[in-house]
XYZ file of C-alpha atoms in Angstrom:
558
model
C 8.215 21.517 -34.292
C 5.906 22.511 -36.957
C 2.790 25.281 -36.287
C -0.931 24.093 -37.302
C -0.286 27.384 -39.461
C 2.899 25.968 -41.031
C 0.998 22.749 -42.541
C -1.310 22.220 -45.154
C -4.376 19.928 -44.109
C -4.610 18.300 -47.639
C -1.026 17.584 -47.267
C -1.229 15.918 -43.705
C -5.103 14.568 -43.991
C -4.750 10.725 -42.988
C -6.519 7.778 -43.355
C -6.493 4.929 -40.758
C -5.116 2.701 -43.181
C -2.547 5.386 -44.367
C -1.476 5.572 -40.631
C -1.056 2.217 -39.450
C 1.219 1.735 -43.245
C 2.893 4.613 -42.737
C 6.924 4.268 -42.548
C 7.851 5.297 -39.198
C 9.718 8.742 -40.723
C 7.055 9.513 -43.279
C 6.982 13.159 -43.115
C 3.127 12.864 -43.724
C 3.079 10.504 -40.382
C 4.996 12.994 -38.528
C 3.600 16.048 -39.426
C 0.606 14.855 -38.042
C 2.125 13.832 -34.903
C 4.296 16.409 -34.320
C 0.620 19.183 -34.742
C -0.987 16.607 -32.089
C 1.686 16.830 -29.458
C 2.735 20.174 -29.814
C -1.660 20.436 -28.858
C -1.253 18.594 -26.159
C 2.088 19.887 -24.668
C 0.519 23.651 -24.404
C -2.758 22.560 -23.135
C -3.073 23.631 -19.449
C -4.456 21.368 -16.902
C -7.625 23.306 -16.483
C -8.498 22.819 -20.150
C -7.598 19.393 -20.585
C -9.431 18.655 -17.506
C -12.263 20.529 -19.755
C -10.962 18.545 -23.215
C -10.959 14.854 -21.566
C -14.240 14.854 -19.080
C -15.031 11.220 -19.817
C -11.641 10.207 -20.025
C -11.253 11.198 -16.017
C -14.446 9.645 -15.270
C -14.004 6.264 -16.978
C -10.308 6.513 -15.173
C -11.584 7.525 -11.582
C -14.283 3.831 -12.396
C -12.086 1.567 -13.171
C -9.597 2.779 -10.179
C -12.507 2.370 -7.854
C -11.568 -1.320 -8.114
C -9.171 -0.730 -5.841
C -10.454 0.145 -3.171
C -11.308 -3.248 -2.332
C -7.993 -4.140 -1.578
C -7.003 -0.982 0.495
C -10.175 -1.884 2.548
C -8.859 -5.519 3.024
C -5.113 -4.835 3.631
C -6.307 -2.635 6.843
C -9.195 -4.867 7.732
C -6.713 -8.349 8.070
C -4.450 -6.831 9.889
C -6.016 -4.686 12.428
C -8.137 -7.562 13.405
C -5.297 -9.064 15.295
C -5.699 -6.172 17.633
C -9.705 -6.606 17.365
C -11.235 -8.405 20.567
C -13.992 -10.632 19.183
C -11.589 -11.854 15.824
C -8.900 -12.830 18.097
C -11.389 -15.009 20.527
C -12.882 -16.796 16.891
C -9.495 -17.100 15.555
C -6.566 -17.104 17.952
C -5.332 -18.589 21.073
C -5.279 -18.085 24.368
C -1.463 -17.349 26.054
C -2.036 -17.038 30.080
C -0.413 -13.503 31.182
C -1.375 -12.089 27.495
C -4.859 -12.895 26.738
C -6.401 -13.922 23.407
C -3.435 -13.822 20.079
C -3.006 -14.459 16.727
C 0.100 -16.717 16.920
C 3.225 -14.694 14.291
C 3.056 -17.438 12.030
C -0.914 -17.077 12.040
C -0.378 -13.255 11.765
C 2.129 -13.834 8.853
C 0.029 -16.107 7.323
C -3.095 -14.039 6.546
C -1.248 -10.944 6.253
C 0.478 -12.228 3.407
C -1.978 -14.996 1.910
C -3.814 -11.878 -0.418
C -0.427 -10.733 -0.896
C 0.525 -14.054 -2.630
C -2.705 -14.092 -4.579
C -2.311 -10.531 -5.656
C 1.291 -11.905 -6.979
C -0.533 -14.509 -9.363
C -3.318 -12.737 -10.314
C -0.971 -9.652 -11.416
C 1.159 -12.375 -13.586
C -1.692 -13.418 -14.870
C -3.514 -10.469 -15.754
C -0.054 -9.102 -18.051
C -1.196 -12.394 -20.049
C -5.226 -11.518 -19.707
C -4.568 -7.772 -21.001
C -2.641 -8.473 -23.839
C -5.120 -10.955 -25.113
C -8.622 -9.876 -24.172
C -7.960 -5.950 -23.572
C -8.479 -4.260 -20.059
C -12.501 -3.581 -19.797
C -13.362 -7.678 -19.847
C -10.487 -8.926 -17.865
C -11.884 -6.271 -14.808
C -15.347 -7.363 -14.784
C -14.440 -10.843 -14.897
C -12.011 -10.233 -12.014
C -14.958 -8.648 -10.497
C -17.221 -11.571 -11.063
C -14.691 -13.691 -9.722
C -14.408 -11.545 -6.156
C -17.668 -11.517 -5.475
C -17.481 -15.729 -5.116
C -14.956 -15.537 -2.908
C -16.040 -13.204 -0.548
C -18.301 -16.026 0.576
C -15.486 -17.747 1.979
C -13.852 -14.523 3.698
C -17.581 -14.279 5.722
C -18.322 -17.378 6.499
C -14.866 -18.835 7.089
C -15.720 -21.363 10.545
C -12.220 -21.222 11.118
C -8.866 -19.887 10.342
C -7.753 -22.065 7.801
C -10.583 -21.578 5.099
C -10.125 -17.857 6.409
C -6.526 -17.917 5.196
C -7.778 -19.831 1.844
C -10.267 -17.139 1.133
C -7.704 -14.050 1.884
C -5.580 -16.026 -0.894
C -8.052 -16.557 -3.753
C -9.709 -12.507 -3.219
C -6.100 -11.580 -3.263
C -6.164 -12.966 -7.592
C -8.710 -10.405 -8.534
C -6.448 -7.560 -6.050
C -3.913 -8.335 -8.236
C -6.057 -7.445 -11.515
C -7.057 -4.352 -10.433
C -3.776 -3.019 -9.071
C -2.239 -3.615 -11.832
C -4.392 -2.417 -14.146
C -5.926 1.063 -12.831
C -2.885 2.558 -13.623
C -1.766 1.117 -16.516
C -5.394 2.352 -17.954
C -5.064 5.735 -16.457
C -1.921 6.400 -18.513
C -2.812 5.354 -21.858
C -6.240 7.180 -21.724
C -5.261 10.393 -20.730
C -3.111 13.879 -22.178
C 0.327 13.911 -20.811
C -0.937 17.155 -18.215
C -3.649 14.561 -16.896
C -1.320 11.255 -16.513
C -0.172 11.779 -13.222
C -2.911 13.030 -10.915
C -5.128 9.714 -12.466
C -2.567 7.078 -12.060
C -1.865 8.122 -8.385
C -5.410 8.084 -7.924
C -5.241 4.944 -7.649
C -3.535 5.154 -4.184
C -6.144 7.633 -3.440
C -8.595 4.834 -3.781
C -6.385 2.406 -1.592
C -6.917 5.398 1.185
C -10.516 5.524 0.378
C -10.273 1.915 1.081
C -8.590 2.252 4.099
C -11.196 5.021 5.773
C -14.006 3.145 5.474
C -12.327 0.255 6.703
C -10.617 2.199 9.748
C -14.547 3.388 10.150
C -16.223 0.129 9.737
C -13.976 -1.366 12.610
C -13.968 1.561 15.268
C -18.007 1.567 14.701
C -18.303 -1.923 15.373
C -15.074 -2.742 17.925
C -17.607 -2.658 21.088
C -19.874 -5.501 19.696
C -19.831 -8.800 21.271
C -20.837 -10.872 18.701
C -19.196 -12.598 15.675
C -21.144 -9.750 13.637
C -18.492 -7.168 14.856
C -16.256 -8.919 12.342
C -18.366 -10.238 9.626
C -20.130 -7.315 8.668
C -16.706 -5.811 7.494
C -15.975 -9.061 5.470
C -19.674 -8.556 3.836
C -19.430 -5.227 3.160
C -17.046 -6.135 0.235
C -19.883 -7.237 -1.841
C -21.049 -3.409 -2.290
C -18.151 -3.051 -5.108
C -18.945 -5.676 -7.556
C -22.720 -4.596 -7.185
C -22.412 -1.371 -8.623
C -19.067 -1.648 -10.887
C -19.694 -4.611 -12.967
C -22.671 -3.014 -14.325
C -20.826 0.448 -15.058
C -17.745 -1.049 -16.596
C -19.860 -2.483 -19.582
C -20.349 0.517 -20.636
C -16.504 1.645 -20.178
C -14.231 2.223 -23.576
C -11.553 0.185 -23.980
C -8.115 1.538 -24.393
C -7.076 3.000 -27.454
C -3.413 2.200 -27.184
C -4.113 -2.109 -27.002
C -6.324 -1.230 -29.788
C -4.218 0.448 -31.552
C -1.837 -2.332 -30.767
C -3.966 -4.842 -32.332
C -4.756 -2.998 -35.445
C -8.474 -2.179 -34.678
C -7.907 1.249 -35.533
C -11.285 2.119 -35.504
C -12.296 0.674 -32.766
C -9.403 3.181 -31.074
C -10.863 6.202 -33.028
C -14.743 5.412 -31.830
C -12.802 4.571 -27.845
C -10.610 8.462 -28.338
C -14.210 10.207 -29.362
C -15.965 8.634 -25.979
C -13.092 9.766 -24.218
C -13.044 13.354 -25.177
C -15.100 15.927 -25.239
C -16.556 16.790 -29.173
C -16.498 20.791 -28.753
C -12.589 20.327 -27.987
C -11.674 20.244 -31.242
C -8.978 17.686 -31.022
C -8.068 15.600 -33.914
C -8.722 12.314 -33.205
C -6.507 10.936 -35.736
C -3.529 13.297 -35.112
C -4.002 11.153 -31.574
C -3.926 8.067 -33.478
C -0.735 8.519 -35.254
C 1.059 9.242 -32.382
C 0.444 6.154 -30.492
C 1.326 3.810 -34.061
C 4.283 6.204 -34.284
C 5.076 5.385 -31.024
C 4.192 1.761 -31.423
C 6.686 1.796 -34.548
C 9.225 3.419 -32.692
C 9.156 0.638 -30.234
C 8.880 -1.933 -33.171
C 11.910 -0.089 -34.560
C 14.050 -0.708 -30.900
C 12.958 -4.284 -31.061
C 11.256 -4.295 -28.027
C 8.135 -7.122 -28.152
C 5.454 -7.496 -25.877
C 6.321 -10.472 -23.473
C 7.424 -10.956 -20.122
C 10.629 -12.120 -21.354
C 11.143 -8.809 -23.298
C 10.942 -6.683 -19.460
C 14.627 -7.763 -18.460
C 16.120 -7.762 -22.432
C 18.506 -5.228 -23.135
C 17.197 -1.537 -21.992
C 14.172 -2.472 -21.007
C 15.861 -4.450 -18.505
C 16.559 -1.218 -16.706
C 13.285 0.516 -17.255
C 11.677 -2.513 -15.320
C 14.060 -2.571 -12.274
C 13.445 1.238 -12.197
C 9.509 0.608 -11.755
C 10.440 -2.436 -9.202
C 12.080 -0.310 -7.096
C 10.191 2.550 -6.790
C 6.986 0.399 -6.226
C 8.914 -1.908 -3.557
C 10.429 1.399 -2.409
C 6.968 1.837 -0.537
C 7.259 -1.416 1.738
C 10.953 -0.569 2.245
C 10.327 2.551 3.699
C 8.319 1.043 6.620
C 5.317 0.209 5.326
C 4.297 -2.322 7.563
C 5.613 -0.831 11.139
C 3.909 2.788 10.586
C 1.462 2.534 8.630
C -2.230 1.862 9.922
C 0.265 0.464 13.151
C -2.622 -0.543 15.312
C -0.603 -3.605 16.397
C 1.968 -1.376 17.107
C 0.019 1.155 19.218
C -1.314 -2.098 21.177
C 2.040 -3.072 21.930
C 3.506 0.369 23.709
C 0.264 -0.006 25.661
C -2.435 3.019 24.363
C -6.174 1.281 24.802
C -8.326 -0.843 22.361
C -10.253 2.767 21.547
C -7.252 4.671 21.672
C -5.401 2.295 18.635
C -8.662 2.075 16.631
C -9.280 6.325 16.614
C -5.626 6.717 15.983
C -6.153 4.055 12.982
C -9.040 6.540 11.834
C -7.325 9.821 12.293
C -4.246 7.851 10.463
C -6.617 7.471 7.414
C -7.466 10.863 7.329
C -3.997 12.169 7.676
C -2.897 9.858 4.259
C -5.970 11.475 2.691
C -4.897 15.010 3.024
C -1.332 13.992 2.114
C -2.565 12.843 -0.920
C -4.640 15.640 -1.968
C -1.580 18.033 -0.580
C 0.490 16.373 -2.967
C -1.518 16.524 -5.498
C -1.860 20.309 -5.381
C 1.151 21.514 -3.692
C 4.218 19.051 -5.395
C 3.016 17.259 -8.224
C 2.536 20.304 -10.115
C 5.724 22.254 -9.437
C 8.291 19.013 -8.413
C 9.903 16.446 -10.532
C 8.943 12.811 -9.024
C 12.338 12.557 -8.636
C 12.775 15.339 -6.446
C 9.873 14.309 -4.493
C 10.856 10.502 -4.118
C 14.323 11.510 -2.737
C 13.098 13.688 -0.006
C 9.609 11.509 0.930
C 12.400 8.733 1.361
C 15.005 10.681 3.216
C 12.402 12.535 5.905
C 10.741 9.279 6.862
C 14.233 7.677 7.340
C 14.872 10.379 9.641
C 11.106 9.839 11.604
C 11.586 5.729 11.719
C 15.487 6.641 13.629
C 13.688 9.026 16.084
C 11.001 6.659 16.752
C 13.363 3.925 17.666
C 15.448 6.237 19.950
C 12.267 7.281 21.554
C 11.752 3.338 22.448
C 14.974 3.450 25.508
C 11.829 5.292 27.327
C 8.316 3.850 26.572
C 7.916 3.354 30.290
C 6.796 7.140 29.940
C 3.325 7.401 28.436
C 4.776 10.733 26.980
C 7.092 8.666 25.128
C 4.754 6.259 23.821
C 2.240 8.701 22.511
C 4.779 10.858 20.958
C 5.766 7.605 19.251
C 2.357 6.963 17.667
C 2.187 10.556 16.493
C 5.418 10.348 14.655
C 3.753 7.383 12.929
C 1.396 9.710 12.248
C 4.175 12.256 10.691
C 5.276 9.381 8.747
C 2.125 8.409 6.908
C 1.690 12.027 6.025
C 5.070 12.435 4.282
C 4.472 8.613 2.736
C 0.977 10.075 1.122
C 2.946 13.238 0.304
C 5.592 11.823 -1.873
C 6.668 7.826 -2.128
C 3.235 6.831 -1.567
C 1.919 8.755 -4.575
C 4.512 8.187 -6.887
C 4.694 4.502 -6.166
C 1.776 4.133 -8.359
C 3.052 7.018 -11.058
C 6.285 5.631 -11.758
C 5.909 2.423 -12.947
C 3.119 3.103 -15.129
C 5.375 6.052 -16.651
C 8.343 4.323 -16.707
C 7.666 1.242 -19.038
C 7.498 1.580 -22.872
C 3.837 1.604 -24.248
C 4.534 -1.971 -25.904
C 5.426 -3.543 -22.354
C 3.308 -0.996 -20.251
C 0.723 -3.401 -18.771
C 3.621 -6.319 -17.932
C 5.789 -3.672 -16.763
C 3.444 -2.277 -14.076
C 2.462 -5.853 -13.549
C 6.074 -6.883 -12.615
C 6.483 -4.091 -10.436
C 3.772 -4.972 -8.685
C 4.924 -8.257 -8.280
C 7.951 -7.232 -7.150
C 6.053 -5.111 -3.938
C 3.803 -7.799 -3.426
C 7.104 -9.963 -3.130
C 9.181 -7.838 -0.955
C 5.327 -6.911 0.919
C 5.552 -10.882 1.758
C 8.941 -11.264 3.111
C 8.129 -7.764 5.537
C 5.061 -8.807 6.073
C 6.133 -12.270 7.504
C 9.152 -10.981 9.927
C 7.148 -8.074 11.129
C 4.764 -9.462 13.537
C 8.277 -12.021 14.667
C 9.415 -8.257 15.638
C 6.466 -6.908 16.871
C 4.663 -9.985 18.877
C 5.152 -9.913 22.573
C 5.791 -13.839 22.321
C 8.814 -13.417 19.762
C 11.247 -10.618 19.549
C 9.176 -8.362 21.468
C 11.180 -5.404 19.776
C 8.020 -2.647 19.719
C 9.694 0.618 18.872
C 13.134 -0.550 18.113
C 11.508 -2.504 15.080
C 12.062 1.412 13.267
C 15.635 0.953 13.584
C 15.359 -2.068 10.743
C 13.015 -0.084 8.531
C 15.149 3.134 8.640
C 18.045 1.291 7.230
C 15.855 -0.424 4.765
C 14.059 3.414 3.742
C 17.989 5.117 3.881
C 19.150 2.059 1.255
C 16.195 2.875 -1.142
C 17.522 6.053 -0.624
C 20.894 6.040 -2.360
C 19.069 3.802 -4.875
C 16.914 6.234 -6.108
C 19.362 9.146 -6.131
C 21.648 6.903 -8.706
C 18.946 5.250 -10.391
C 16.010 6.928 -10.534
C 15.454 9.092 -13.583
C 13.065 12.021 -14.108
C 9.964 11.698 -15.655
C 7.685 14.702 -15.181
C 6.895 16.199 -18.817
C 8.548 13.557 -20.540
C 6.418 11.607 -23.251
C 6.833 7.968 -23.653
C 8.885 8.349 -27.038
C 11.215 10.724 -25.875
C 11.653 7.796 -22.735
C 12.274 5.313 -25.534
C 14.860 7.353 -26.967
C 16.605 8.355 -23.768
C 16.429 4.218 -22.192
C 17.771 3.098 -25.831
C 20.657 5.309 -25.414
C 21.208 4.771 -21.752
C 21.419 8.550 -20.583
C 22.311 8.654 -17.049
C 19.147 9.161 -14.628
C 20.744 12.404 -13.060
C 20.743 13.864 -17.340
C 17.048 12.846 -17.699
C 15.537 16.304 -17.286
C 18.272 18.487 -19.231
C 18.561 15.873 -22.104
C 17.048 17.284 -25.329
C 16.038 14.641 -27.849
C 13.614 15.278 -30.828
C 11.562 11.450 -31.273
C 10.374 13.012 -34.805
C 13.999 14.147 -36.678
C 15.318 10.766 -38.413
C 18.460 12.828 -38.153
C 19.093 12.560 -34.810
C 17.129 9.067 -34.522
C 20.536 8.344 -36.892
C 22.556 9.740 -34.639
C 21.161 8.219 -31.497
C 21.444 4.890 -33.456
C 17.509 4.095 -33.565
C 17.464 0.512 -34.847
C 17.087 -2.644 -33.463
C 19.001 -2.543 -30.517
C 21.040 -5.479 -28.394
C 23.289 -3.227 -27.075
C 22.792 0.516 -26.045
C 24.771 3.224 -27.486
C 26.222 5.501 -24.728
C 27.752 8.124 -27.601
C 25.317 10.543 -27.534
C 25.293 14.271 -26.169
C 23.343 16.107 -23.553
C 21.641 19.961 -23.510
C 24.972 20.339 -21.533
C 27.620 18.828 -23.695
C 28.852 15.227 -24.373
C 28.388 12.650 -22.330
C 31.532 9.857 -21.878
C 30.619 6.334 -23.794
């Protein structure tokens, strides 16, 4: 790489027009974006943290969407176990008392879940049109309309039709917090703001979990109705805030308002930082180029052609890779801690001290892993420690006659939703938005989250079959499924799953276009900025990868 010292401004001084004409290896275009990232790459976290104030606070908004649908996902389905919800909306079964029926169970459990799936297809479409910042306060507008539904639902159809249509904005803002978060922020930055966003999910979830145990002893249909109204807070004070939010640079970029994208990089950053704007700039159209150059387009379709094809199943996985790792038996398992008999105030402080536990996971993660652990690393052992806690908890099961037993089974659910918020909960959220190229970045996160909210659907639906004392009836021995689902992701990741931590998204593009192994990932050298080794690599259009290329290590078989 070139020095600042070893380059002469007047030689490397760009225009915005110069930059978006530039040829792709036009030393001029390269100089500059090989003095930007080598800025970037030594800037420690403290002082980008310091270079990139707004560019965290804009980040930590728009992922406050999301906490909307971490509140709802605990709310729906810890009302089953919720005395005054299941009177309104259940049925009465002599010997058990009031129930949700499995299908009912399965039913609104999953109806956000399929609305989150449509409104994540759709907002890949939205994005790419329109830009991020109006797509989420139109989402917004639109959730605030149907909350009305959710609150004064007289029964549990319309209640089921209102879970559905608040689950299309859900989908928005899952899919999009991320995606934002990565193309806003210095590579040092990316992943503590795009795992934020399951930080916000737990926010979600602890002032849901504290909502419900405030408001479990009252008798009226208020006990449930003030947590549906409660929604309404969000859209109150982020619509307003998000007009004032910058849009991305990169989908200006993108579109060829490069000034806009200059104007959205100064708002971002901090003036006294001294960082070239336009050095930023060129990067992202050299990167856009690059992708140009590896014909990949920007359309649904163009997720499963040729390499890309892989880079999408990769951020699939690891985003299904949550529910498959029992997801819906341990965590927030109120249902669960019904069913092995601990009391209505019991389950609902457990649910609360549950919420708690994710938090600290998170921020453990955050400050303990993420900085010193590849994700891969991380995802492999999350994964293989809660396959090991999901087998105990099942063997535990042959004795839940003991109340021994059956508390130390809802602590190890406990244990599990720490080491979820620790590693595969986190990086859940990272992955995919690291993982796609910049081109496909919004429909590549939005596929993967279709794919969880798909698999989320199917779990969802057979696990209150396994858990409702009027079907299987299988309480504890329900783990035994999820640990064979959690050890299969498992051996998936440690074949498939590539690292990503320090990697730019060129580099990615380079190593995906040339299909490098996922285990060679973090020794492979590769220089995005040489058109002799772009050569080499056989950067062009590509249908087909080319598997000739060599490793730090030495050469890798075709």
């Amino acid at each position: 790489m070139h020095s600042n010292d070893d380059i002469d401004a007047d030689e490397t001084e760009l225009l915005l027009p110069d930059i978006l004409d530039a040829d792709l290896y036009s030393e001029q275009l390269n100089q500059n974006v090989e003095v930007g990232i080598e800025s970037e790459e030594t800037m420690p976290l403290w002082k980008a943290i310091n270079a990139y104030p707004m560019a965290i606070f804009w980040c930590l908004v728009v992922s406050m969407c999301v906490v909307m649908e971490g509140y709802d996902t605990i709310l729906i389905n810890n009302f089953y176990a919720y005395p005054t919800f299941t009177q309104k909306y259940g049925t009465y079964f002599p010997g058990v008392g009031y129930q949700l029926t499995a299908a009912w169970q399965a039913g609104l459990g999953n109806a956000a879940g399929i609305g989150a799936f449509v409104g994540v297809l759709a907002n890949g479409y939205f994005v790419d049109r329109f830009g991020q910042k109006p797509v989420l306060i139109g989402s917004l507008f639109v959730l605030s309309c149907f909350i009305f539904m959710t609150f004064f639902a007289p029964n549990i159809v319309v209640l089921c039709l209102g879970e559905l249509f608040s689950g299309l904005p859900w989908g928005v803002f899952a899919s999009t917090a991320p995606a934002y978060a990565s193309e806003v922020l210095p590579l040092s930055l990316r992943v503590y703001l795009t795992t934020y966003t399951n930080m916000c999910f737990i926010i979600g979830q602890i002032i849901a979990a504290g909502v419900l145990n405030g408001l479990v002893h009252l008798d009226s249909e208020w006990s449930y109705r003030i947590p549906f109204g409660l929604q309404w807070v969000w859209p109150a004070f982020l619509i307003p805030l998000l007009f004032f939010a910058p849009e991305s640079p990169w989908h200006l970029v993108r579109k060829g308002r490069l000034e806009e994208a200059e104007k959205s990089l100064l708002r971002l950053q901090r003036k006294s930082a001294g960082i070239d704007v336009k050095q930023t700039i060129a990067r992202i159209v050299h990167t856009n180029k690059l992708e140009e150059e590896l014909a990949i387009g920007t359309s649904y379709w163009d997720c499963f052609k040729s390499f890309e094809r892989r880079r999408t199943l990769i951020a699939c996985f690891a985003f299904a890779g949550q529910v498959l790792s029992g997801l819906n038996f341990a965590y927030n398992s109120t249902y669960f801690f019904q069913q092995i008999g601990l009391s209505t105030s019991q389950t609902y402080r457990l649910n609360l001290g549950g919420t708690a536990i994710a938090l600290l996971g998170t921020l453990l993660s955050w400050f303990l892993l993420l900085p010193y652990y590849g994700r891969r690393t991380i995802y492999l052992w999350g994964m293989a420690t809660m396959c090991a806690i999901l087998l105990l908890i099942g063997i535990l099961n042959v004795r839940t006659t003991s109340k021994g037993v059956a508390t130390t089974q809802a602590v190890l659910t406990l244990v599990w939703t720490f080491v979820y918020q620790l590693t595969v909960g986190q990086l859940g959220w990272a992955l995919p938005a690291e993982i796609g190229s910049t081109r496909l970045r919004q429909r590549t996160v939005c596929v993967a989250r279709n794919a969880y909210y798909i698999v989320s659907v199917i779990a969802g639906a057979l696990e209150p079959y396994f858990m409702n004392p009027t079907q299987f009836n299988l309480k504890g021995y329900t783990a035994f499924i999820w640990s064979a689902t959690s050890l299969l992701t498992f051996i998936w990741a440690y074949f498939k799953l590539p690292e990503t931590k320090g990697r730019r998204y060129e580099e990615m593009d380079i190593l995906f276009a040339n299909d490098v192994p996922a285990r060679k990932f973090e020794t492979f050298q590769v220089d995005a900025y040489s058109a002799e080794q772009m050569e080499e690599f056989d950067v062009r259009p590509l249908l087909k990868s080319d598997k000739g290329v060599r490793d730090a290590i030495g050469a890798i078989a075709s």
